[in-house]
Amino acid sequence: MELSSPQSDALSTHPAHLSPGYKSTILRSPTRPLLLVPEQMKNLRMPVFGESCLGPFDNDLTKNARRNGEPIGERIKIAGQVLDASGRPLPNVLVEIWQANAAGRYIHKAEIHDAPLDPNFLGAGRLLTDAEGRYSFYTIKPGAYPWGNHYNAWRPNHIHFSVIGHHLDQRLVTQMYFPGDPLFAYDPIFQSVPRHARELLIARFSMDWTEPEFALAYEFNIVLNGRNQTPFES
Amino acid sequence: MNTLPITPSQTVGPFFAYGLTARQYGYDYTSLMDGMLIEPRENRGKIIYITGCIIDGNGTSVSDAIVELWQADAQGQYATEPIAYPPNHATFTGFGRFGTGTTANHEFLFTTLKPGFTAEDSAPHINVILFMRGSLRTLYTRLYFSDEPEANSRDTFLNSIDPDRRSTLLAIKRTDGHYQFDIRLQGPSETVFFDL
């Protein structure tokens, strides 16, 4: 079996494991070359999630945690398609998201940023892609927030995505960013991605999907591995 | 043929809990999966307990990691039926998820079935998927069992690994019957990770 470091793959869109500008990678990234695995391991089918996993507002973060009113902030729609690298739509993919509120505050107990919490916003949602691999969330546009990586460090507005595709090598966690963010140049997590691939993390404003008198829309497509996989019978 | 560039990976960050493991961390949101893949009273095979830590380059256990298991059942079969909610532990789906932020010493804890043989040249094993703050990409490894020496010696995949490093994939059976599987991110006993 061949050993190779994916960090040297010039065509890769992924960040290197070790990306010293993001300080936490220094003690947490593997130092030995990763082991390349046989195709049958990559192609191992992942669990299938059923509609019964979803609640009625799981894809609407403006509704799924309401207590006494509307969440505060700019209501937006995030929609797109999950595809494999061959362009095939991936139906029934579990997409889970989490994010800060409009003030840049996570509801997590360890969060120390002193921006206000929103009693009507949790910031978590999920859905299954439809037969064409499409998905759509309503949420509140997240705010920027400071973090401890370096002096005056601020994360650009972003939404975390967890995606469980059809095969083991289609397990992806990523972050979606918003177009034109002035913090891109200063954020080591965004900058960890090879320059040629950074735009893949930036959603595109969509006038077509923007809903009159309701919400601006952003399109964010997600492409999972699939380059080498053998087609399977569905 | 590859026509579309893959969406780049990013870190799960420190604040995944209320999105991915809400119940475990006490948030008012449902969880689709947790550390209990089957209830011990379900008579569907041999119940096992797996525990361990994620250990960084300083020897410190990582408190903001998330571990997922994906495994076959006692007959060596991966589930193909849709997972239902609420989780029905009588139906073993083989997928579990646990965050390291709620336990002493930041351990992960799983209750599951000892997997069977998925192929003649494969020893019982569990696929392990790992995310954490400070990790920009999905980390994959595999858990094998220390009390399966004969099967392990016949496992084609395990045998393809440098003999000096194979032990990093072994969950050690403790005297209390639990399997201990510590994942070391760096250092002389760095766990073998896979590139998928």
Coordinates of C-alpha atoms in Angstrom, one line a residue:
Chain A
M1 CA 0.0 0.0 0.0
E2 CA 1.3 3.4 -1.0
L3 CA 2.0 6.1 1.5
S4 CA 1.4 9.7 0.4
S5 CA 0.8 13.0 2.0
P6 CA -2.4 14.7 0.7
Q7 CA -1.0 17.9 1.9
S8 CA 1.2 17.9 -1.2
D9 CA -1.7 17.4 -3.6
A10 CA -1.6 20.6 -5.6
L11 CA -5.1 19.9 -7.0
S12 CA -6.7 19.4 -3.6
T13 CA -9.2 22.0 -2.6
H14 CA -8.9 21.0 1.1
P15 CA -6.7 22.8 3.6
A16 CA -3.5 21.2 4.9
H17 CA -4.0 19.5 8.3
L18 CA -1.2 21.7 9.7
S19 CA -2.0 25.3 9.0
P20 CA 0.0 27.2 11.6
G21 CA -1.8 30.5 11.1
Y22 CA -4.7 28.7 12.8
K23 CA -2.9 28.0 16.0
S24 CA -4.9 25.1 17.3
T25 CA -3.8 23.0 14.3
I26 CA -0.2 22.9 15.7
L27 CA -0.9 20.3 18.4
R28 CA -3.9 18.7 16.7
S29 CA -2.8 17.8 13.2
P30 CA -1.3 14.4 12.4
T31 CA 2.4 14.5 11.7
R32 CA 2.7 11.2 9.9
P33 CA 1.6 10.7 6.3
L34 CA -2.0 9.5 6.0
L35 CA -2.5 6.0 4.8
L36 CA -4.2 5.7 1.4
V37 CA -7.0 3.2 1.6
P38 CA -8.5 0.7 -0.9
E39 CA -11.5 1.8 -3.0
Q40 CA -13.9 -0.5 -1.2
M41 CA -13.3 1.4 2.1
K42 CA -14.0 4.8 0.4
N43 CA -17.1 3.3 -1.2
L44 CA -18.5 1.9 2.0
R45 CA -22.1 3.0 2.2
M46 CA -23.0 5.4 5.0
P47 CA -26.2 5.3 7.0
V48 CA -29.4 6.3 5.4
F49 CA -31.6 8.8 7.2
G50 CA -35.3 8.7 7.0
E51 CA -37.9 11.5 7.0
S52 CA -38.9 10.5 10.5
C53 CA -35.6 12.0 11.7
L54 CA -36.9 15.5 10.9
G55 CA -39.2 17.8 12.8
P56 CA -41.5 20.2 11.0
F57 CA -39.3 23.2 11.4
D58 CA -35.9 21.6 11.4
N59 CA -35.0 23.5 8.3
D60 CA -36.4 26.8 9.5
L61 CA -34.1 28.3 12.2
T62 CA -36.3 31.3 12.4
K63 CA -39.1 29.1 13.8
N64 CA -37.5 26.0 15.4
A65 CA -36.5 27.7 18.7
R66 CA -39.2 30.4 19.1
R67 CA -40.3 31.1 22.7
N68 CA -42.0 34.5 22.7
G69 CA -41.4 36.1 19.4
E70 CA -39.4 36.3 16.2
P71 CA -35.6 36.0 16.3
I72 CA -33.8 39.2 15.9
G73 CA -31.8 39.9 12.7
E74 CA -31.8 39.7 9.0
R75 CA -33.9 36.8 7.8
I76 CA -32.2 34.9 4.9
K77 CA -32.6 31.8 2.8
I78 CA -29.7 29.5 2.1
A79 CA -30.4 27.0 -0.6
G80 CA -28.4 24.9 -3.0
Q81 CA -27.7 21.4 -4.3
V82 CA -25.4 18.6 -3.0
L83 CA -23.6 16.9 -5.8
D84 CA -20.8 14.4 -6.2
A85 CA -17.7 15.4 -8.2
S86 CA -19.2 13.9 -11.4
G87 CA -22.1 16.3 -11.1
R88 CA -24.6 13.7 -10.0
P89 CA -27.1 15.1 -7.5
L90 CA -27.1 13.3 -4.2
P91 CA -30.6 12.8 -2.8
N92 CA -31.4 12.0 0.9
V93 CA -28.1 13.5 2.2
L94 CA -28.3 14.6 5.8
V95 CA -27.3 18.3 6.1
E96 CA -26.9 19.7 9.6
I97 CA -26.1 23.4 10.3
W98 CA -25.2 25.5 13.3
Q99 CA -24.2 29.1 13.6
A100 CA -24.0 32.3 15.8
N101 CA -27.0 34.6 16.1
A102 CA -27.2 38.0 14.4
A103 CA -25.1 39.6 17.2
G104 CA -22.3 37.1 16.6
R105 CA -23.1 35.1 19.8
Y106 CA -23.1 31.3 19.9
I107 CA -25.5 29.8 22.5
H108 CA -22.8 27.3 23.5
K109 CA -22.0 27.3 27.2
A110 CA -18.3 27.9 26.7
E111 CA -18.9 30.9 24.5
I112 CA -17.5 34.1 26.2
H113 CA -18.2 36.8 23.6
D114 CA -20.4 39.3 25.5
A115 CA -22.8 39.9 22.6
P116 CA -26.5 39.3 23.5
L117 CA -28.2 35.9 23.3
D118 CA -31.5 35.8 21.4
P119 CA -34.1 33.8 23.4
N120 CA -35.9 32.9 20.1
F121 CA -32.9 31.6 18.2
L122 CA -30.9 28.4 18.8
G123 CA -28.9 28.4 15.6
A124 CA -29.2 24.7 14.7
G125 CA -31.1 23.1 11.9
R126 CA -31.0 20.1 9.6
L127 CA -32.7 18.5 6.6
L128 CA -32.5 15.8 4.0
T129 CA -31.8 16.7 0.4
D130 CA -34.6 16.0 -2.0
A131 CA -34.6 13.7 -5.1
E132 CA -32.5 16.3 -7.0
G133 CA -30.1 16.8 -4.2
R134 CA -31.6 20.2 -3.3
Y135 CA -31.9 21.8 0.1
S136 CA -33.2 25.0 1.5
F137 CA -32.9 26.6 5.0
Y138 CA -34.4 29.8 6.4
T139 CA -32.3 31.4 9.1
I140 CA -30.9 34.6 10.5
K141 CA -27.7 36.1 9.0
P142 CA -25.0 35.3 11.6
G143 CA -22.8 38.1 12.9
A144 CA -19.0 38.3 13.1
Y145 CA -17.4 37.5 16.4
P146 CA -14.0 37.8 18.0
W147 CA -11.9 34.8 19.0
G148 CA -8.6 34.2 20.7
N149 CA -6.3 33.1 17.9
H150 CA -4.3 36.3 17.6
Y151 CA -4.6 40.0 18.4
N152 CA -7.9 41.5 17.1
A153 CA -9.0 38.2 15.5
W154 CA -12.6 38.1 14.2
R155 CA -14.3 35.3 12.3
P156 CA -16.1 36.3 9.1
N157 CA -19.8 35.7 9.1
H158 CA -20.3 32.0 8.5
I159 CA -22.6 29.0 8.9
H160 CA -21.2 25.6 9.8
F161 CA -22.3 22.7 7.6
S162 CA -22.1 19.0 8.4
V163 CA -22.9 16.7 5.5
I164 CA -23.3 12.9 5.5
G165 CA -23.2 11.7 1.9
H166 CA -23.7 8.2 0.6
H167 CA -20.2 6.9 1.1
L168 CA -17.6 7.0 3.9
D169 CA -15.4 9.5 1.9
Q170 CA -18.4 11.8 1.6
R171 CA -18.4 12.8 5.2
L172 CA -17.7 16.6 5.1
V173 CA -17.7 19.4 7.7
T174 CA -17.3 22.8 6.2
Q175 CA -18.3 26.5 6.6
M176 CA -20.3 28.7 4.3
Y177 CA -19.2 32.3 4.0
F178 CA -21.0 35.4 2.7
P179 CA -19.9 37.3 -0.4
G180 CA -17.7 40.4 0.0
D181 CA -16.8 39.9 3.6
P182 CA -13.9 42.3 4.6
L183 CA -12.6 39.7 7.1
F184 CA -11.6 37.1 4.6
A185 CA -8.1 38.4 4.3
Y186 CA -7.6 38.3 8.1
D187 CA -9.1 34.9 8.9
P188 CA -6.6 32.0 9.1
I189 CA -9.4 29.4 9.0
F190 CA -10.7 30.8 5.7
Q191 CA -7.1 31.3 4.5
S192 CA -6.2 27.7 5.3
V193 CA -8.0 26.7 2.1
P194 CA -5.8 26.8 -1.1
R195 CA -6.3 30.1 -2.9
H196 CA -7.8 28.5 -5.9
A197 CA -10.5 26.9 -3.8
R198 CA -11.6 29.7 -1.5
E199 CA -14.4 30.9 -3.6
L200 CA -16.0 27.4 -3.3
L201 CA -16.8 28.4 0.3
I202 CA -18.5 31.7 -0.5
A203 CA -22.3 31.6 -1.1
R204 CA -23.6 33.5 -4.1
F205 CA -26.3 36.1 -3.7
S206 CA -29.4 34.9 -5.7
M207 CA -32.0 37.4 -6.8
D208 CA -33.9 34.5 -8.4
W209 CA -34.4 32.8 -5.0
T210 CA -34.9 36.0 -3.0
E211 CA -38.4 36.2 -1.7
P212 CA -40.3 39.5 -2.0
E213 CA -40.9 41.2 1.3
F214 CA -39.4 38.3 3.1
A215 CA -35.8 37.2 2.7
L216 CA -32.6 37.6 0.7
A217 CA -31.4 34.3 -0.7
Y218 CA -27.9 32.8 -1.0
E219 CA -27.0 29.8 -3.1
F220 CA -24.4 27.4 -1.7
N221 CA -23.7 24.2 -3.6
I222 CA -21.8 21.4 -2.0
V223 CA -19.6 19.0 -3.9
L224 CA -18.6 15.8 -2.2
N225 CA -15.9 13.2 -3.2
G226 CA -16.9 10.8 -5.9
R227 CA -14.1 11.0 -8.4
N228 CA -13.1 7.4 -8.1
Q229 CA -16.2 5.7 -7.0
T230 CA -17.8 3.0 -9.0
P231 CA -21.4 3.8 -9.9
F232 CA -23.8 1.8 -7.8
E233 CA -27.3 0.5 -8.7
S234 CA -30.0 2.6 -7.0
Chain B
M1 CA -14.5 11.6 -14.5
N2 CA -13.9 14.5 -12.2
T3 CA -15.7 17.6 -13.4
L4 CA -16.5 19.6 -10.3
P5 CA -14.0 20.8 -7.6
I6 CA -14.7 19.3 -4.1
T7 CA -16.1 21.7 -1.5
P8 CA -13.2 22.4 0.9
S9 CA -13.3 21.1 4.4
Q10 CA -13.2 23.5 7.4
T11 CA -13.0 22.9 11.2
V12 CA -16.1 21.9 13.1
G13 CA -15.0 24.5 15.6
P14 CA -15.6 24.4 19.4
F15 CA -19.3 25.1 19.3
F16 CA -20.8 22.2 17.4
A17 CA -22.6 20.8 20.5
Y18 CA -26.1 22.3 20.1
G19 CA -26.2 21.4 16.4
L20 CA -24.8 17.9 16.4
T21 CA -25.0 16.6 19.9
A22 CA -27.7 18.7 21.5
R23 CA -29.2 16.3 24.0
Q24 CA -25.8 15.1 25.3
Y25 CA -24.9 18.7 26.1
G26 CA -28.3 19.7 27.5
Y27 CA -29.6 21.8 24.7
D28 CA -33.3 21.9 23.9
Y29 CA -33.0 20.3 20.5
T30 CA -33.3 16.7 19.5
S31 CA -30.2 14.5 18.5
L32 CA -30.4 12.1 15.7
M33 CA -27.7 9.9 17.2
D34 CA -25.7 9.5 20.4
G35 CA -23.3 7.3 22.1
M36 CA -25.7 4.5 22.8
L37 CA -26.0 2.5 19.5
I38 CA -28.1 -0.1 21.3
E39 CA -29.6 -0.6 24.7
P40 CA -27.8 -3.2 26.7
R41 CA -31.1 -5.1 27.3
E42 CA -31.5 -5.7 23.6
N43 CA -30.5 -9.2 22.8
R44 CA -29.0 -8.6 19.3
G45 CA -25.4 -9.7 19.8
K46 CA -22.6 -9.1 22.3
I47 CA -22.9 -5.7 23.9
I48 CA -19.6 -3.8 24.3
Y49 CA -18.5 -0.5 25.8
I50 CA -15.9 1.6 24.1
T51 CA -14.2 4.5 25.8
G52 CA -11.2 6.7 25.1
C53 CA -9.7 10.1 24.8
I54 CA -8.4 12.2 21.9
I55 CA -4.9 13.2 23.0
D56 CA -3.1 16.2 21.4
G57 CA 0.6 16.8 20.9
N58 CA 1.0 18.0 24.5
G59 CA -0.6 14.9 25.9
T60 CA -3.7 16.8 26.8
S61 CA -7.1 15.2 26.2
V62 CA -9.2 17.2 23.7
S63 CA -12.4 18.6 25.2
D64 CA -14.0 19.8 22.0
A65 CA -13.9 16.8 19.7
I66 CA -16.7 14.8 18.2
V67 CA -16.3 11.1 17.5
E68 CA -18.5 9.1 15.1
L69 CA -18.7 5.4 14.8
W70 CA -19.9 3.5 11.7
Q71 CA -19.9 -0.3 12.0
A72 CA -21.5 -3.5 11.0
D73 CA -23.8 -5.5 13.3
A74 CA -23.0 -8.8 14.9
Q75 CA -23.6 -10.6 11.7
G76 CA -21.2 -8.4 9.8
Q77 CA -23.9 -6.5 8.0
Y78 CA -24.1 -2.7 7.6
A79 CA -27.6 -1.3 8.0
T80 CA -29.2 -0.2 4.8
E81 CA -32.7 0.7 6.1
P82 CA -33.4 4.3 6.9
I83 CA -32.6 5.4 10.4
A84 CA -35.8 6.3 12.3
Y85 CA -36.4 8.9 14.9
P86 CA -36.7 8.6 17.8
P87 CA -33.8 6.2 17.8
N88 CA -35.1 2.7 18.1
H89 CA -32.4 0.7 19.8
A90 CA -34.1 -2.5 18.9
T91 CA -33.1 -1.7 15.3
F92 CA -29.3 -1.5 15.2
T93 CA -28.2 1.1 12.7
G94 CA -24.5 1.1 13.6
F95 CA -24.0 4.8 13.6
G96 CA -23.1 6.7 16.7
R97 CA -21.9 10.2 17.7
F98 CA -20.4 11.6 20.9
G99 CA -18.8 14.9 21.9
T100 CA -15.9 14.8 24.4
G101 CA -17.1 17.9 26.3
T102 CA -19.4 16.4 28.9
T103 CA -17.4 13.6 30.5
A104 CA -14.6 13.4 33.0
N105 CA -11.2 13.6 31.3
H106 CA -13.0 14.4 28.0
E107 CA -13.6 10.8 27.2
F108 CA -16.0 9.5 24.5
L109 CA -18.3 6.7 25.6
F110 CA -20.1 4.3 23.3
T111 CA -22.4 1.3 24.0
T112 CA -22.7 -0.8 20.9
L113 CA -22.5 -4.4 19.5
K114 CA -19.3 -6.2 18.8
P115 CA -19.2 -6.2 15.0
G116 CA -19.1 -9.4 13.1
F117 CA -16.9 -10.3 10.2
T118 CA -17.7 -8.2 7.1
A119 CA -15.4 -10.3 4.8
E120 CA -13.2 -13.3 5.1
D121 CA -10.0 -11.3 5.0
S122 CA -11.3 -8.7 7.5
A123 CA -11.2 -8.8 11.3
P124 CA -14.1 -7.2 13.3
H125 CA -13.6 -3.5 13.2
I126 CA -15.3 -0.1 13.5
N127 CA -14.8 2.9 11.3
V128 CA -14.0 6.0 13.3
I129 CA -14.6 9.5 12.1
L130 CA -13.2 12.4 14.1
F131 CA -13.7 16.2 14.1
M132 CA -12.5 18.9 16.5
R133 CA -11.5 22.5 16.9
G134 CA -8.0 22.7 15.4
S135 CA -8.6 20.0 12.8
L136 CA -9.3 21.4 9.4
R137 CA -10.2 18.1 7.7
T138 CA -12.2 14.9 8.5
L139 CA -10.0 12.4 10.2
Y140 CA -10.6 8.7 9.6
T141 CA -9.2 5.8 11.5
R142 CA -10.3 2.2 12.3
L143 CA -10.8 0.5 15.6
Y144 CA -9.8 -3.2 15.9
F145 CA -10.1 -5.4 19.0
S146 CA -7.2 -6.6 21.1
D147 CA -9.0 -9.8 21.9
E148 CA -9.2 -10.9 18.3
P149 CA -5.5 -11.7 17.6
E150 CA -6.2 -14.5 15.2
A151 CA -8.6 -12.5 13.1
N152 CA -6.4 -9.5 13.2
S153 CA -3.5 -11.5 11.9
R154 CA -5.6 -12.4 8.8
D155 CA -6.9 -8.9 8.2
T156 CA -5.5 -7.7 4.9
F157 CA -6.0 -4.0 5.7
L158 CA -4.4 -4.2 9.1
N159 CA -1.5 -6.2 7.6
S160 CA -0.8 -3.4 5.1
I161 CA 0.1 -1.1 7.9
D162 CA 3.6 -0.7 9.2
P163 CA 3.9 -3.3 12.0
D164 CA 5.2 -0.7 14.4
R165 CA 2.0 1.3 14.1
R166 CA -0.7 -1.4 14.0
S167 CA -1.1 -1.3 17.8
T168 CA -2.4 2.2 17.5
L169 CA -5.6 0.8 16.0
L170 CA -6.2 -1.7 18.7
A171 CA -8.9 -1.1 21.3
I172 CA -7.5 -2.7 24.5
K173 CA -9.9 -4.9 26.5
R174 CA -9.7 -3.9 30.1
T175 CA -10.3 -6.1 33.1
D176 CA -13.8 -4.5 33.5
G177 CA -14.6 -5.6 30.0
H178 CA -14.6 -2.2 28.4
Y179 CA -12.5 -1.5 25.4
Q180 CA -10.1 1.4 25.7
F181 CA -9.3 3.2 22.5
D182 CA -7.2 6.4 22.9
I183 CA -6.6 8.4 19.7
R184 CA -3.2 10.1 19.7
L185 CA -2.9 13.0 17.2
Q186 CA 0.8 13.3 17.4
G187 CA 3.9 11.8 19.1
P188 CA 5.6 8.4 19.0
S189 CA 2.3 6.5 19.3
E190 CA 0.5 8.7 16.8
T191 CA -2.7 6.9 15.6
V192 CA -2.7 5.8 12.0
F193 CA -5.2 8.0 10.1
F194 CA -6.4 7.4 6.6
D195 CA -6.8 9.5 3.5
L196 CA -10.1 8.9 1.8

